[in-house]
Short mmCIF file of C-alpha atoms in Angstrom, two decimals:
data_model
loop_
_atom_site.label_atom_id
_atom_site.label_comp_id
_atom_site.label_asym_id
_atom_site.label_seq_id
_atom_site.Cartn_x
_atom_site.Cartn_y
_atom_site.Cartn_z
CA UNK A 694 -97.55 -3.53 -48.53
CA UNK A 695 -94.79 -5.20 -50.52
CA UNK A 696 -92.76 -1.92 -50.00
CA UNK A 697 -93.34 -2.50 -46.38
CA UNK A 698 -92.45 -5.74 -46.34
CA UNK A 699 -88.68 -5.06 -47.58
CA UNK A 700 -88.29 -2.17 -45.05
CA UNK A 701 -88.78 -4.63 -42.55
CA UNK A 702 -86.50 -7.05 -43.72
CA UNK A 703 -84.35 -4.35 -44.83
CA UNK A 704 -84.52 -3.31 -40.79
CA UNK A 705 -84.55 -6.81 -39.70
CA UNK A 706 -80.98 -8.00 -41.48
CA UNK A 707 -79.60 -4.55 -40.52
CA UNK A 708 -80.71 -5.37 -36.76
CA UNK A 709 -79.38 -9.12 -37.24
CA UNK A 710 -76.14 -7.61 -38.11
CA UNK A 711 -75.84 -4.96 -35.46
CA UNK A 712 -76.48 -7.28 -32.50
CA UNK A 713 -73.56 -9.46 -33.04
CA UNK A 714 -71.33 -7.03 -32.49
CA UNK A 715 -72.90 -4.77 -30.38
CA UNK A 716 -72.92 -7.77 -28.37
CA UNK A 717 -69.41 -9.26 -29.12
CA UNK A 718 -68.22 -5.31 -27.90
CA UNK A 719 -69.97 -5.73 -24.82
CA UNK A 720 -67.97 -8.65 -23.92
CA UNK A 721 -64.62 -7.57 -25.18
CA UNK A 722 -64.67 -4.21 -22.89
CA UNK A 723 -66.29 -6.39 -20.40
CA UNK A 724 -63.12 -8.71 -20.41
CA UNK A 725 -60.67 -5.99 -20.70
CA UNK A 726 -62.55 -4.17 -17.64
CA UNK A 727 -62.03 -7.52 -15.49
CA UNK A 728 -58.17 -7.76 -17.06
CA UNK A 729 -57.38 -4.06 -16.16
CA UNK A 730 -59.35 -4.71 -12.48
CA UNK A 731 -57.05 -7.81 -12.11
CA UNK A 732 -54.17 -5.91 -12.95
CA UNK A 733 -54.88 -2.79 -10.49
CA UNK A 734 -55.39 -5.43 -8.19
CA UNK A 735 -52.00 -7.24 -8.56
CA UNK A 736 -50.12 -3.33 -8.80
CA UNK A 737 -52.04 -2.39 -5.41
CA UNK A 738 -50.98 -5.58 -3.83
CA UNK A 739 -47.77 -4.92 -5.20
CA UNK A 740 -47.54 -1.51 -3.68
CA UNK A 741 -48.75 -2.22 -0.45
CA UNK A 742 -45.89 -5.02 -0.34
CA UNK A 743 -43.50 -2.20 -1.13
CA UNK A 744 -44.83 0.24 1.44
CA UNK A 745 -44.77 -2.83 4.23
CA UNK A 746 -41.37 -3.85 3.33
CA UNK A 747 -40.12 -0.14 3.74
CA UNK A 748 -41.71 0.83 7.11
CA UNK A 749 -40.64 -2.92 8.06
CA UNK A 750 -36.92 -1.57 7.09
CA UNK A 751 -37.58 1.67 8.59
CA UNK A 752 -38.90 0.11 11.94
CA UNK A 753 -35.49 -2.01 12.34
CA UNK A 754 -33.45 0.80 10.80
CA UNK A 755 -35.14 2.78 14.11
CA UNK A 756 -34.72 -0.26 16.21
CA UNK A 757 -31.18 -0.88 15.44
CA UNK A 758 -30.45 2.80 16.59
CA UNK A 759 -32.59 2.97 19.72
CA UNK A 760 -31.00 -0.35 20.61
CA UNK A 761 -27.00 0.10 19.80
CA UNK A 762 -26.76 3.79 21.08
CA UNK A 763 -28.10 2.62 24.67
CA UNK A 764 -25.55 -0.42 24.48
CA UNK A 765 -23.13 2.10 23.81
CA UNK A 766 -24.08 4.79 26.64
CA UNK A 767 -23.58 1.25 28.89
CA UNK A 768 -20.37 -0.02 27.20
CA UNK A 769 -21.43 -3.26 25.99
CA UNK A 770 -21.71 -1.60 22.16
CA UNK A 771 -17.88 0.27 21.59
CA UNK A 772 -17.74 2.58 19.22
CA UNK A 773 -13.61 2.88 18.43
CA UNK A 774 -14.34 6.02 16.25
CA UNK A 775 -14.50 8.09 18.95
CA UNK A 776 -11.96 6.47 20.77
CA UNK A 777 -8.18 6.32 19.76
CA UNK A 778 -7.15 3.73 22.66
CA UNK A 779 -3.08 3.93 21.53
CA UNK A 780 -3.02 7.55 22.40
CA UNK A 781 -4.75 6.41 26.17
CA UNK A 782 -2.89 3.65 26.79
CA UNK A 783 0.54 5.82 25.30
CA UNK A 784 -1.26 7.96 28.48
CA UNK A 785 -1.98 5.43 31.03
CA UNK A 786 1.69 3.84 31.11
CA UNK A 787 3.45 6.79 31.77
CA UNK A 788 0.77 7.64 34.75
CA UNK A 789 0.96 4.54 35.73
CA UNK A 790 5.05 4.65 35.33
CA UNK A 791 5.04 7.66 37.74
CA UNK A 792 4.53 5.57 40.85
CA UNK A 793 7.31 3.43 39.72
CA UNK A 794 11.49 4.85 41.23
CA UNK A 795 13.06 7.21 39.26
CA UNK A 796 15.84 5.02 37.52
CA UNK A 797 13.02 2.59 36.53
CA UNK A 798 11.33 5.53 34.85
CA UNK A 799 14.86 6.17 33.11
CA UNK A 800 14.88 3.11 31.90
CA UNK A 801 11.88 3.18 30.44
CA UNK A 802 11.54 6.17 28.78
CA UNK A 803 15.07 7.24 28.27
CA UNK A 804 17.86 9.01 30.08
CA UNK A 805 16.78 12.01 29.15
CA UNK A 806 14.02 12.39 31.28
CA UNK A 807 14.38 14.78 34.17
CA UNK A 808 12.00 14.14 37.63
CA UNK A 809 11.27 17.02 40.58
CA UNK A 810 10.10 15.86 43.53
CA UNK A 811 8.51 18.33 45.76
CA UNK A 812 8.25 17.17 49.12
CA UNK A 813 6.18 20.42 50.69
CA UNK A 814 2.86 18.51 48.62
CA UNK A 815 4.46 15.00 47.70
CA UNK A 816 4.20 15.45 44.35
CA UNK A 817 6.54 14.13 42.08
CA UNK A 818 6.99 15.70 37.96
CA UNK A 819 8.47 13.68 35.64
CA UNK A 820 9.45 15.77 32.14
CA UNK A 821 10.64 14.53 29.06
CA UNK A 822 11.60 17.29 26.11
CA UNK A 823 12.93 14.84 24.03
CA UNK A 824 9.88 12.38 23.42
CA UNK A 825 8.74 11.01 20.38
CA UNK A 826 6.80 13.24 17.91
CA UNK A 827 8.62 16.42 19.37
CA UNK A 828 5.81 17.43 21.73
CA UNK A 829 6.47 17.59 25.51
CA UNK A 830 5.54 14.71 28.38
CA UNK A 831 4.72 15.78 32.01
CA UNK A 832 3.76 13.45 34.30
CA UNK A 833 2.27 13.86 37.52
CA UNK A 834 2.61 11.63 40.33
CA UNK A 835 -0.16 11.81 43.38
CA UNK A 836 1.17 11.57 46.87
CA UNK A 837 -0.20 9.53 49.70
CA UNK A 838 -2.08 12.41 51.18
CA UNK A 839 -4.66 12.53 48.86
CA UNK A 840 -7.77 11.31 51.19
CA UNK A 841 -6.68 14.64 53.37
CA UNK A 842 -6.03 17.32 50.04
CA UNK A 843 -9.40 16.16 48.84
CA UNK A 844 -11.60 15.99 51.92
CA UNK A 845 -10.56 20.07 52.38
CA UNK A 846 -13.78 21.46 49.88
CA UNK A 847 -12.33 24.80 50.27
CA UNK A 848 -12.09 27.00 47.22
CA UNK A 849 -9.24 29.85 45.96
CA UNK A 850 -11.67 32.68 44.84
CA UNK A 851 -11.92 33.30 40.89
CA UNK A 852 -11.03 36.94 42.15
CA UNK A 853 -7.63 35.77 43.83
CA UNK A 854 -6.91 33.08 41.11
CA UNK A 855 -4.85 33.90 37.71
CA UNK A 856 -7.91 31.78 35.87
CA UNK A 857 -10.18 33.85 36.90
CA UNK A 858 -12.25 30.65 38.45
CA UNK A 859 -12.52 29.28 42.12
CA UNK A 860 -10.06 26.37 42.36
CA UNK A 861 -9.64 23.93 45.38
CA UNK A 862 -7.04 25.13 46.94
CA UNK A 863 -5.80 21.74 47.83
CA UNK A 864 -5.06 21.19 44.43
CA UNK A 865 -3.95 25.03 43.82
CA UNK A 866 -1.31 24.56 46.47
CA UNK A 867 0.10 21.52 44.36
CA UNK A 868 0.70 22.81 40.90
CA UNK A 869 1.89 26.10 42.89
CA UNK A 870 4.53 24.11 44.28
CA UNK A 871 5.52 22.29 41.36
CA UNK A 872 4.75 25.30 39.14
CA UNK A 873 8.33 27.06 38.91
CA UNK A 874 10.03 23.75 38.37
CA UNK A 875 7.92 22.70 35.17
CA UNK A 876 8.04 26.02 33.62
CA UNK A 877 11.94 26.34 33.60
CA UNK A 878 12.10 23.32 31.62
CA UNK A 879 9.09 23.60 28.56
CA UNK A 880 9.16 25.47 25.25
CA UNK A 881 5.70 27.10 25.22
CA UNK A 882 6.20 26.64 21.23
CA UNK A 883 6.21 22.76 21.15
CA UNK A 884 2.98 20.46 22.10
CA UNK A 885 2.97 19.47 26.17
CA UNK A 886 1.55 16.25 27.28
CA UNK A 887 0.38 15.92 30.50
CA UNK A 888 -1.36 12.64 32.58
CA UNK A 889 -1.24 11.78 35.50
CA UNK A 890 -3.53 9.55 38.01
CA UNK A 891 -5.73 10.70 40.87
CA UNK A 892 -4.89 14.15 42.78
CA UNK A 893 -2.11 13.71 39.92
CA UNK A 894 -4.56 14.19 37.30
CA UNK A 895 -6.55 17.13 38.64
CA UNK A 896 -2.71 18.86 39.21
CA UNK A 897 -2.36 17.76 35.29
CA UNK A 898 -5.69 19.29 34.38
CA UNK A 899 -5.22 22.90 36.12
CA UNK A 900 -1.65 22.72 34.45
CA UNK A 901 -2.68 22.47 30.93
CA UNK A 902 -5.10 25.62 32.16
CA UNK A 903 -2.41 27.48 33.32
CA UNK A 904 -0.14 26.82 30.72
CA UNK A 905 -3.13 27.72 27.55
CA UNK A 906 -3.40 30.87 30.17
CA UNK A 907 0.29 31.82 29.64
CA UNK A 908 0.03 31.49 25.67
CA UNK A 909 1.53 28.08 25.44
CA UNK A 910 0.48 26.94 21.62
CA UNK A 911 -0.80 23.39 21.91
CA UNK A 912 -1.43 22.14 25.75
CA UNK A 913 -3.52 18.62 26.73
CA UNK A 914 -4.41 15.80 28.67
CA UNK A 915 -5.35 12.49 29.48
CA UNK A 916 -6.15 11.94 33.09
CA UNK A 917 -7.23 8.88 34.90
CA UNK A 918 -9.50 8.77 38.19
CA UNK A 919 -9.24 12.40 38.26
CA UNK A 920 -11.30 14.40 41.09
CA UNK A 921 -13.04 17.79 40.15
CA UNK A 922 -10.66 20.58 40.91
CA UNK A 923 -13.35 23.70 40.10
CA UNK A 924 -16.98 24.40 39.73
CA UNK A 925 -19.54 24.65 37.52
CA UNK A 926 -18.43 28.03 36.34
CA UNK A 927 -14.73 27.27 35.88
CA UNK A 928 -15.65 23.83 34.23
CA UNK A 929 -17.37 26.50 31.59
CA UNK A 930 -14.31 28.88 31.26
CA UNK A 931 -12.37 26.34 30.57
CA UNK A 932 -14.27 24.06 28.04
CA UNK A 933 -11.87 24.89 25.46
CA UNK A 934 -9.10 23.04 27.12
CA UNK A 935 -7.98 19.39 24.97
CA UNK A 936 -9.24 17.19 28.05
CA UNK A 937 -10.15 14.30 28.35
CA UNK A 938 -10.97 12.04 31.09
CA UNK A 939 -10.98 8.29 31.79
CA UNK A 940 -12.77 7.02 34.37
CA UNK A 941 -13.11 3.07 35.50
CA UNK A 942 -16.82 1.98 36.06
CA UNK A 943 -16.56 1.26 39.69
CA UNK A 944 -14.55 3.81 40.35
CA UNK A 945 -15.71 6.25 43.19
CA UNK A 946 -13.05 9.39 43.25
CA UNK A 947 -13.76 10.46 39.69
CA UNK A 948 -17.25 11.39 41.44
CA UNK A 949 -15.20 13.37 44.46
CA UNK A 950 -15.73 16.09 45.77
CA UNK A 951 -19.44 15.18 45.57
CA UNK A 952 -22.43 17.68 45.06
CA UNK A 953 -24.53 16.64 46.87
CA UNK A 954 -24.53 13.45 49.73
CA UNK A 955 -27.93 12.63 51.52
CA UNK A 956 -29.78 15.23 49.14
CA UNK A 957 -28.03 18.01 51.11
CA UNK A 958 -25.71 20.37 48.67
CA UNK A 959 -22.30 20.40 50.41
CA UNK A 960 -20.54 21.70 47.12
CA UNK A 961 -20.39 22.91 43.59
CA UNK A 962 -18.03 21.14 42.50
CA UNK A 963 -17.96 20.37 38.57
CA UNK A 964 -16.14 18.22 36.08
CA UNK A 965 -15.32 19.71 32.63
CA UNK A 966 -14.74 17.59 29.33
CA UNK A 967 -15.38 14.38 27.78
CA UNK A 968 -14.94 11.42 29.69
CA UNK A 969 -14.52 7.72 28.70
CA UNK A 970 -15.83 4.70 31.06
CA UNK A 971 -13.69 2.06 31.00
CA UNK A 972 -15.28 -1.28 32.38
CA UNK A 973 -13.62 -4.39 33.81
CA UNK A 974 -15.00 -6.44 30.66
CA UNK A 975 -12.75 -4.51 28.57
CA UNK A 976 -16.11 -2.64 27.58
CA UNK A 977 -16.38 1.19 27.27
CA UNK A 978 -18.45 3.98 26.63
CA UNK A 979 -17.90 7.80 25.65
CA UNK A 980 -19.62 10.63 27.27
CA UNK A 981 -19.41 13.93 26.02
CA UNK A 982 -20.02 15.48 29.54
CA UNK A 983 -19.39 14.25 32.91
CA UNK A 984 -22.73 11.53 34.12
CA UNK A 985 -22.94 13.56 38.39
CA UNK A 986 -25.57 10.82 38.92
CA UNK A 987 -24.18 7.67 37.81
CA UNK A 988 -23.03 6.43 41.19
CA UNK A 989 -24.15 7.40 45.09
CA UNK A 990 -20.34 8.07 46.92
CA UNK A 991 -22.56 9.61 50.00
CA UNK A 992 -21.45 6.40 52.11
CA UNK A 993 -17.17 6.76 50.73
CA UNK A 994 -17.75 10.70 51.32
CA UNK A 995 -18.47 9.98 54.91
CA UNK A 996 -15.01 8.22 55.12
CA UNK A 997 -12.66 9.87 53.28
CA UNK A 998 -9.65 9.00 55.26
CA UNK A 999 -10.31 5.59 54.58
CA UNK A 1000 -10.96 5.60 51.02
CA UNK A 1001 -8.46 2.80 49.43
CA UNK A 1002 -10.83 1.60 46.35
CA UNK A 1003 -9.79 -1.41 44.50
CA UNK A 1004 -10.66 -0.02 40.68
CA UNK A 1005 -8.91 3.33 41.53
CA UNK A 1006 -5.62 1.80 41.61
CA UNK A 1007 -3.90 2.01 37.71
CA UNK A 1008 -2.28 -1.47 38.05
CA UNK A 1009 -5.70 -3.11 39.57
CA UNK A 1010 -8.16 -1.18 37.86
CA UNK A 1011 -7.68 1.03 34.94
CA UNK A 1012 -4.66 -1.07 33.16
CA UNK A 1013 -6.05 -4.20 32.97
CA UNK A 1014 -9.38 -2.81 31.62
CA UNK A 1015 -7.49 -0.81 29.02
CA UNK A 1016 -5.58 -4.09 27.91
CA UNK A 1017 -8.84 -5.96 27.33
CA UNK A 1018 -10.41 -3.16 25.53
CA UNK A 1019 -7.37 -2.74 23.04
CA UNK A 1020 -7.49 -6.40 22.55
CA UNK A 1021 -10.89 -5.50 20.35
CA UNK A 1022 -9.98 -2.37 19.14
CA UNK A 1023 -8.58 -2.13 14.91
CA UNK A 1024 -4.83 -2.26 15.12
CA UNK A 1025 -3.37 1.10 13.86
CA UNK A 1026 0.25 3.22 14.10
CA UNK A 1027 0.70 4.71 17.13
CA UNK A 1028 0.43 8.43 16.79
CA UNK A 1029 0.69 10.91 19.75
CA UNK A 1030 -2.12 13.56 19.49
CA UNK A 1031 -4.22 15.62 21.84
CA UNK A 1032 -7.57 14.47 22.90
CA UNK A 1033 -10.75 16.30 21.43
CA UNK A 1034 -12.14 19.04 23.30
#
């Protein structure tokens, strides 16, 4: 009985002893459980911050492109990097110098200048061998009679034409005129620069063709309110040509002769190229393709004859907007080079 006694108390301090710290564990991994929840807590809350303040980023990073590139397509957002305004305005002056009398030219650009005129068209070619950088200006001059050389939709047949594409024959007759003249007097080794404005810059356009046809090493342009002068099929052919066109917002001929006019095809006419938009705000935008559908010309189709619009003219329209455009653009050295195909 006595031995029983001490086995039970034996038992009974050995049980006393365990159940303190059985006890005192069951609170310690109790407290580190709650500590570690607390803690996966605080790292989930901080994770899900993280992930929120990336797809926040991500969102305006998205937002910031969907919203700029449509400025841009509108020419409220410019984007000078693709761009150089010097070499365009360089461009634009000595179109726009053209319509000016010869000696004024002269005096502008230097003595050395020599200037056809070819009554049979009206065109007058203005050439200058000597120009700064050692390339080659021609510039091309409209004529009065452009309402009545554009209004004639007729083509020359790619099978009949050197190019081996249809070509209004309008502007065909033109360059052919002028053709002999400008040949006599280039080096088909040094760069050629040509502009000109209007009929003057679809004659400019189907130059630098003709002249990259020949084997001439480095040909290009810069035309302003240019018409189409081919179709869809020449404007291919000929996408390897260093064109590029600038066009004024509000300006109708750039859109001549039109494809269609009451949703009736009356020709397949066809633009090739970049072009830039120039706006009245000084804005502008850069399209790598001509926009057919960004203005209805059905109405100034209907009147050719008449067509005198205000933002056609260089000095009203495409100058001014040029001006206020280079007022914003980075300042840099002005050096001549041909625009991107």
């Amino acid at each position: 009985m006595r031995r029983l006694d001490r086995v039970n108390c034996t038992l009974s301090s050995k049980v006393k002893w365990l159940s303190p710290r059985v006890s005192h564990n069951r609170a310690g991994d109790f407290r580190t459980f709650v500590v570690g929840c607390v803690w996966m807590k605080k790292r989930y809350r901080i994770l899900r911050a993280g992930a929120v303040l990336v797809s926040v980023l991500i969102a305006v990073l998205a937002g910031i492109i969907w919203w700029v590139q449509p400025l841009k397509d509108i020419g409220i957002a410019d984007d000078f990097s693709d761009v150089d305004l010097e070499t365009v305005s360089a461009f634009a002056e000595r179109s726009n110098a053209a319509y000016h009398e010869e000696k004024i030219f002269r005096h502008e650009y230097g003595e050395q200048v020599e200037a056809g005129e070819f009554p049979n068209t009206g065109l007058r070619v203005y050439i200058d061998s000597n120009a700064l950088g050692k390339g080659q200006w021609v510039i091309i001059r409209g004529t009065a009679n452009e309402a009545n050389i554009l209004g004639d939709l007729d083509f020359v047949g790619r099978d009949e034409h050197e190019l081996g594409i249809n070509v209004h024959a309008g502007f065909d007759r033109s360059l052919q005129d002028c053709l002999p003249w400008i040949l006599e007097r280039l080096d088909p080794k040094r760069p050629v620069w040509v502009t000109g404005h209007s009929l003057g810059g679809a004659v400019a356009v189907l130059l630098v063709a003709t002249l990259d046809h020949r084997g001439f090493a480095d040909v290009s342009a810069i035309t302003f309110g240019q018409p189409k002068f081919t179709d869809a099929h020449g404007a291919a052919k000929l996408s390897h040509l260093k064109i590029l066109r600038i066009v004024h917002d509000e300006d109708p001929v750039p859109m001549l002769p039109p494809t269609m006019v009451e949703g009736k095809v009356i020709s397949t006419y066809a633009h090739l190229g970049p072009e830039i938009i120039v706006r009245s705000s000084g804005h502008f935008s850069y399209l790598h393709a001509h926009d057919a559908d960004r203005m209805n010309i059905g109405n100034i189709w209907a009147e050719i004859e008449n067509i005198q619009p205000f933002y056609h003219d260089m000095v009203k329209g495409y100058l001014p907007a040029l001006k206020l455009a280079m007022k914003s653009a980075p300042k840099k050295v002005l050096v001549i080079k041909p625009p991107a195909p």
